[in-house]
PDB file of C-alpha atoms in Angstrom:
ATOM      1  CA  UNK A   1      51.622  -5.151   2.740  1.00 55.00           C
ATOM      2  CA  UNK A   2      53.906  -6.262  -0.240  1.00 56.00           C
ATOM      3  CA  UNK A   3      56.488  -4.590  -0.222  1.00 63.00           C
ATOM      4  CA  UNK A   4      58.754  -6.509  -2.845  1.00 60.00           C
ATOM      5  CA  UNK A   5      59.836  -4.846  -6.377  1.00 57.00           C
ATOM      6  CA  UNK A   6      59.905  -5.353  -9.126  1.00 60.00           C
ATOM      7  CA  UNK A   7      56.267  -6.290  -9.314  1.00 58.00           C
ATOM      8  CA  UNK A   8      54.920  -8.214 -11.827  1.00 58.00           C
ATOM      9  CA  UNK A   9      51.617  -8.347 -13.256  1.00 56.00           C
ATOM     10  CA  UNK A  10      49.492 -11.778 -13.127  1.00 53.00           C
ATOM     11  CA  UNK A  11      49.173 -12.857 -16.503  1.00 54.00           C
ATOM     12  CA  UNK A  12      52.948 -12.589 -17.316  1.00 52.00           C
ATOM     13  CA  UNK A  13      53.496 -16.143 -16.919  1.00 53.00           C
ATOM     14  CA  UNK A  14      50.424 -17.478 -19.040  1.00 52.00           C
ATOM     15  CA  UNK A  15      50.685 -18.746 -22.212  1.00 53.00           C
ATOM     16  CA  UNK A  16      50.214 -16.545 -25.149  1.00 53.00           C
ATOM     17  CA  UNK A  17      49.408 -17.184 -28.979  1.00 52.00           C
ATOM     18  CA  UNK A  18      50.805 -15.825 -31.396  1.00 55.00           C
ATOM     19  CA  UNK A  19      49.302 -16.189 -34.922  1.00 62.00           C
ATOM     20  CA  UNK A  20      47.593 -19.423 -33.843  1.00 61.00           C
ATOM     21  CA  UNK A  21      51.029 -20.930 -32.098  1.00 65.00           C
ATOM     22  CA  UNK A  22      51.000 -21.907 -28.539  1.00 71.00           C
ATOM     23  CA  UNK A  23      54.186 -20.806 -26.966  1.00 71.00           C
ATOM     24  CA  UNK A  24      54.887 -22.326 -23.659  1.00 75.00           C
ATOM     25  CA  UNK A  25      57.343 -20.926 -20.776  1.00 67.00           C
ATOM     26  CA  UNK A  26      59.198 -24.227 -18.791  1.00 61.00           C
ATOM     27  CA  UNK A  27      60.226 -22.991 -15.602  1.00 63.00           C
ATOM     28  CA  UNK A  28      63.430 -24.932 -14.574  1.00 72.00           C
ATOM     29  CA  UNK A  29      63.519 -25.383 -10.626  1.00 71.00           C
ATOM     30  CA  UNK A  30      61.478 -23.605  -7.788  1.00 74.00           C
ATOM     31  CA  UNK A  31      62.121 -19.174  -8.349  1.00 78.00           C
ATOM     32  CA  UNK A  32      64.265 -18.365  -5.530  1.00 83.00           C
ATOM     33  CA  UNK A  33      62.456 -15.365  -3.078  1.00 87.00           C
ATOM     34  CA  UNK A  34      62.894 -11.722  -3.941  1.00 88.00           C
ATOM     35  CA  UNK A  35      66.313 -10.342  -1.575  1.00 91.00           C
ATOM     36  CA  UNK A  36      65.255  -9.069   1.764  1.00 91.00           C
ATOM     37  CA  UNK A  37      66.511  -5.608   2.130  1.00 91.00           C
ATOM     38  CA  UNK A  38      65.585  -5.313   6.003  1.00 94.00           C
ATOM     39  CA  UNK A  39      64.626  -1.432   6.061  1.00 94.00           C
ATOM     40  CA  UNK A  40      62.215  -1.386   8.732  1.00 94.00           C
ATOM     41  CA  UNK A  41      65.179  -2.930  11.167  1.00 94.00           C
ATOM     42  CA  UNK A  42      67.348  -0.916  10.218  1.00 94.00           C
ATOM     43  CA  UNK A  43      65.320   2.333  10.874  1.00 94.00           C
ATOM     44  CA  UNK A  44      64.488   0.999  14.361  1.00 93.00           C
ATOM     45  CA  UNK A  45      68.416   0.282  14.734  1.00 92.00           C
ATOM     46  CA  UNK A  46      69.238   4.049  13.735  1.00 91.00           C
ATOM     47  CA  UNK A  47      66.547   5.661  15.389  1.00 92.00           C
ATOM     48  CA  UNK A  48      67.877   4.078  18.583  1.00 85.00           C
ATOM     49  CA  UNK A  49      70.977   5.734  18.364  1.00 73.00           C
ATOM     50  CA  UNK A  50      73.162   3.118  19.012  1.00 77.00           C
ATOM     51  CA  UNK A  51      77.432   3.358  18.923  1.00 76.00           C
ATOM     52  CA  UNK A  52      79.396   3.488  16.271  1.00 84.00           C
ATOM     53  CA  UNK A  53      76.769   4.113  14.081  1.00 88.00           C
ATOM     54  CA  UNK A  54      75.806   1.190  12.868  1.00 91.00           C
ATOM     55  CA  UNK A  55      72.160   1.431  12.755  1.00 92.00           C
ATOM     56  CA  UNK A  56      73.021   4.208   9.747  1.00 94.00           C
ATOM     57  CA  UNK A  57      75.464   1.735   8.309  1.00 94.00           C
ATOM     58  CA  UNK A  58      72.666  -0.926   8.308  1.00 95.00           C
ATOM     59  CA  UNK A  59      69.988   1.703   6.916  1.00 95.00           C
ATOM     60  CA  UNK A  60      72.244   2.784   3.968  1.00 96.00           C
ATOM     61  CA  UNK A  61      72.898  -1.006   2.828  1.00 97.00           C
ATOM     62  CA  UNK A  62      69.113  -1.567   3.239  1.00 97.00           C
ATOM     63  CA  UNK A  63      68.141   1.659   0.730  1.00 96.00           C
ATOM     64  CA  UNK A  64      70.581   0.134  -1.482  1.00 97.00           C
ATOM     65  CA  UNK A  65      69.395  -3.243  -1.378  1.00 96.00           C
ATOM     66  CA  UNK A  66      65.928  -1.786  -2.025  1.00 96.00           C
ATOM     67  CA  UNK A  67      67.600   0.339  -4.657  1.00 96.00           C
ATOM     68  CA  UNK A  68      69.350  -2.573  -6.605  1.00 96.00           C
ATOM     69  CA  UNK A  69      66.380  -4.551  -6.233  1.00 94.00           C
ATOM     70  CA  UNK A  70      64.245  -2.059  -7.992  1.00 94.00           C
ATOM     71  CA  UNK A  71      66.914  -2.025 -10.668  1.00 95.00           C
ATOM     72  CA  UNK A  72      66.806  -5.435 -10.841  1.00 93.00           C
ATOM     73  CA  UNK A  73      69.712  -6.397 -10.222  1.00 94.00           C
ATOM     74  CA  UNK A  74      68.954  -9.126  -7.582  1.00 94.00           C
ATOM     75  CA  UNK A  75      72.570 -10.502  -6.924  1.00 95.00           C
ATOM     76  CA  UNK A  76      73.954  -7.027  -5.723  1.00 96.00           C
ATOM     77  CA  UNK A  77      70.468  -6.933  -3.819  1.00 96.00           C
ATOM     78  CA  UNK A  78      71.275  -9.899  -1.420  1.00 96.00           C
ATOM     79  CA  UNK A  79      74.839  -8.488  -1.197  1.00 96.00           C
ATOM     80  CA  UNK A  80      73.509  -5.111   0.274  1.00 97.00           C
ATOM     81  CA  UNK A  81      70.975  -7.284   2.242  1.00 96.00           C
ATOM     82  CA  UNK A  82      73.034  -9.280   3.259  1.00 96.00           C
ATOM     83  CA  UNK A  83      75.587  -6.420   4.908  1.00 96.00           C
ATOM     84  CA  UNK A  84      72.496  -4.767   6.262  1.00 96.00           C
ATOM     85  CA  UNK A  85      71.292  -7.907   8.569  1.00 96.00           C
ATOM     86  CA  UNK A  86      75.152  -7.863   9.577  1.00 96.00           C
ATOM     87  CA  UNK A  87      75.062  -4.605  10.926  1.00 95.00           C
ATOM     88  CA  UNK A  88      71.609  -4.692  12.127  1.00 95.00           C
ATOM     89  CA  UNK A  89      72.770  -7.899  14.323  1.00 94.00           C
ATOM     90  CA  UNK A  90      76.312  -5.961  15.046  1.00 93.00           C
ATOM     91  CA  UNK A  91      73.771  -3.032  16.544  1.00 93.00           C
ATOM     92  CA  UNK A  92      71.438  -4.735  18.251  1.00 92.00           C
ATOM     93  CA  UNK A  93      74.616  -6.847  19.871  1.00 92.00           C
ATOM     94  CA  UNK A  94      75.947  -3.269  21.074  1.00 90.00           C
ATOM     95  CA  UNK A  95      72.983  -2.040  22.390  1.00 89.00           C
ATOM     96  CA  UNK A  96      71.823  -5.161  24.572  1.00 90.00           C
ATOM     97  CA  UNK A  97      75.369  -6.513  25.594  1.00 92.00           C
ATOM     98  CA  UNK A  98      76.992  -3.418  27.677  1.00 91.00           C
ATOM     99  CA  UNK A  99      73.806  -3.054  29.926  1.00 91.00           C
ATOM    100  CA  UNK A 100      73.259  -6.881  30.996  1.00 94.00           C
ATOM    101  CA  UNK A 101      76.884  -6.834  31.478  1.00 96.00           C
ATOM    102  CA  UNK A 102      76.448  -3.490  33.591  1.00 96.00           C
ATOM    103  CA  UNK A 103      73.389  -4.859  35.256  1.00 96.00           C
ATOM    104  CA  UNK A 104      75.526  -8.359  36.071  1.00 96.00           C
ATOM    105  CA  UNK A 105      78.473  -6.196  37.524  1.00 96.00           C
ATOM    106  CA  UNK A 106      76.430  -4.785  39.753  1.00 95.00           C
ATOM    107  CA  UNK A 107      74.371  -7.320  41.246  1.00 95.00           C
ATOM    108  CA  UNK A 108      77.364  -9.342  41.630  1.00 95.00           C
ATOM    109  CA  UNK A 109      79.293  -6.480  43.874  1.00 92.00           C
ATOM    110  CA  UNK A 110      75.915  -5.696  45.713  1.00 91.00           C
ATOM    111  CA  UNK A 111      75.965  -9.028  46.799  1.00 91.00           C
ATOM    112  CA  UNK A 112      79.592  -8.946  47.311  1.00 90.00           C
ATOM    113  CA  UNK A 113      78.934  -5.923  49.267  1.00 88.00           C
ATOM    114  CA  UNK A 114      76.335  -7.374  51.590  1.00 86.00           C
ATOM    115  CA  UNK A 115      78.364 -10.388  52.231  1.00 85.00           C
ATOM    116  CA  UNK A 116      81.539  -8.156  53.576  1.00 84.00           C
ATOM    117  CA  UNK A 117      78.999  -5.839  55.064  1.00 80.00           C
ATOM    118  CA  UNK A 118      77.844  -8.893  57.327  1.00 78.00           C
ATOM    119  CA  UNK A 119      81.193  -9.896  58.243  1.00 73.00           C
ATOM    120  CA  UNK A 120      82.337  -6.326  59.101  1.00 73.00           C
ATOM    121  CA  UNK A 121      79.128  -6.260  61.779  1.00 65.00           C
ATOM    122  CA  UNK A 122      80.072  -8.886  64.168  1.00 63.00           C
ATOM    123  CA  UNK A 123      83.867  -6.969  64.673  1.00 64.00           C
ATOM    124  CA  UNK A 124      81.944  -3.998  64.837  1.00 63.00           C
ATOM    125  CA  UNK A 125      79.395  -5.300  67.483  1.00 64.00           C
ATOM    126  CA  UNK A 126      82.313  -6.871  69.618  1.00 64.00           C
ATOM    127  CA  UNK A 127      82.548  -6.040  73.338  1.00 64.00           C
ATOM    128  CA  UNK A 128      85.498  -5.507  74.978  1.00 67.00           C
ATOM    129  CA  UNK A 129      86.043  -5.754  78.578  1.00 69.00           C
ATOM    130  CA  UNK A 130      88.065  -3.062  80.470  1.00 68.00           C
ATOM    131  CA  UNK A 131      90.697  -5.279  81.800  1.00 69.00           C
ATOM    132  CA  UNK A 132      92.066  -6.142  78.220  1.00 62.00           C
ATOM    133  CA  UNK A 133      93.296  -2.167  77.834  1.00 63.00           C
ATOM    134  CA  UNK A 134      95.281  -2.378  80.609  1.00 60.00           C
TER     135      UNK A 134
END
């Protein structure tokens, strides 16, 4: 699915003539690629309903970047792209980050846990003889 804009129709870049004249377009250097506006991202960053907001932050720079690139105004276009993967990257770096480090905490005291809990059982376990409470 193509989902770039402006679109362009085929035969644009062939040669036309013009009362018997060919006319002949040089293109100087390789086009660059249309700006990426990352819109589907950013709806799957908003609709997770992340902190801060940021998926909505990344979904309004991506509607603009589509916007501006409709408009044609392709410089603006990466700009807003551009701000959109930020906060897309920002989002999904708040989402994933606070549960591995919540997952990491507590593996590390359940083990910590077990460790003293093992200790603690052999002073619990001790027998004491009747002569050493006199």
């Amino acid at each position: 699915m193509d989902t770039s804009y402006p679109r362009e129709s085929p035969r644009a870049s062939t040669p036309r003539k013009v009362d018997g004249a060919a006319h002949t377009a040089l293109a100087l250097g390789s086009p660059s690629p249309p700006p990426r506006d990352y819109l589907i991202w950013s709806v799957f960053s908003t609709l997770y309903l992340n902190l801060c907001c940021l998926g909505f932050l990344a979904l309004v720079h991506s509607i603009k970047a589509r916007d501006q690139k409709v408009a044609g105004d392709l410089e603006a276009a990466r700009r807003y792209g551009s701000r959109a993967k930020c906060y897309n990257i920002l989002a999904a770096m708040w989402t994933l980050v606070p549960p591995l480090l919540l997952l990491g905490l507590v593996v590390t005291g359940a083990l910590h846990l077990s460790r003293l809990a093992k200790n603690s059982a052999a002073f619990f376990s001790t027998k004491f003889h009747d002569a050493d409470y006199d």
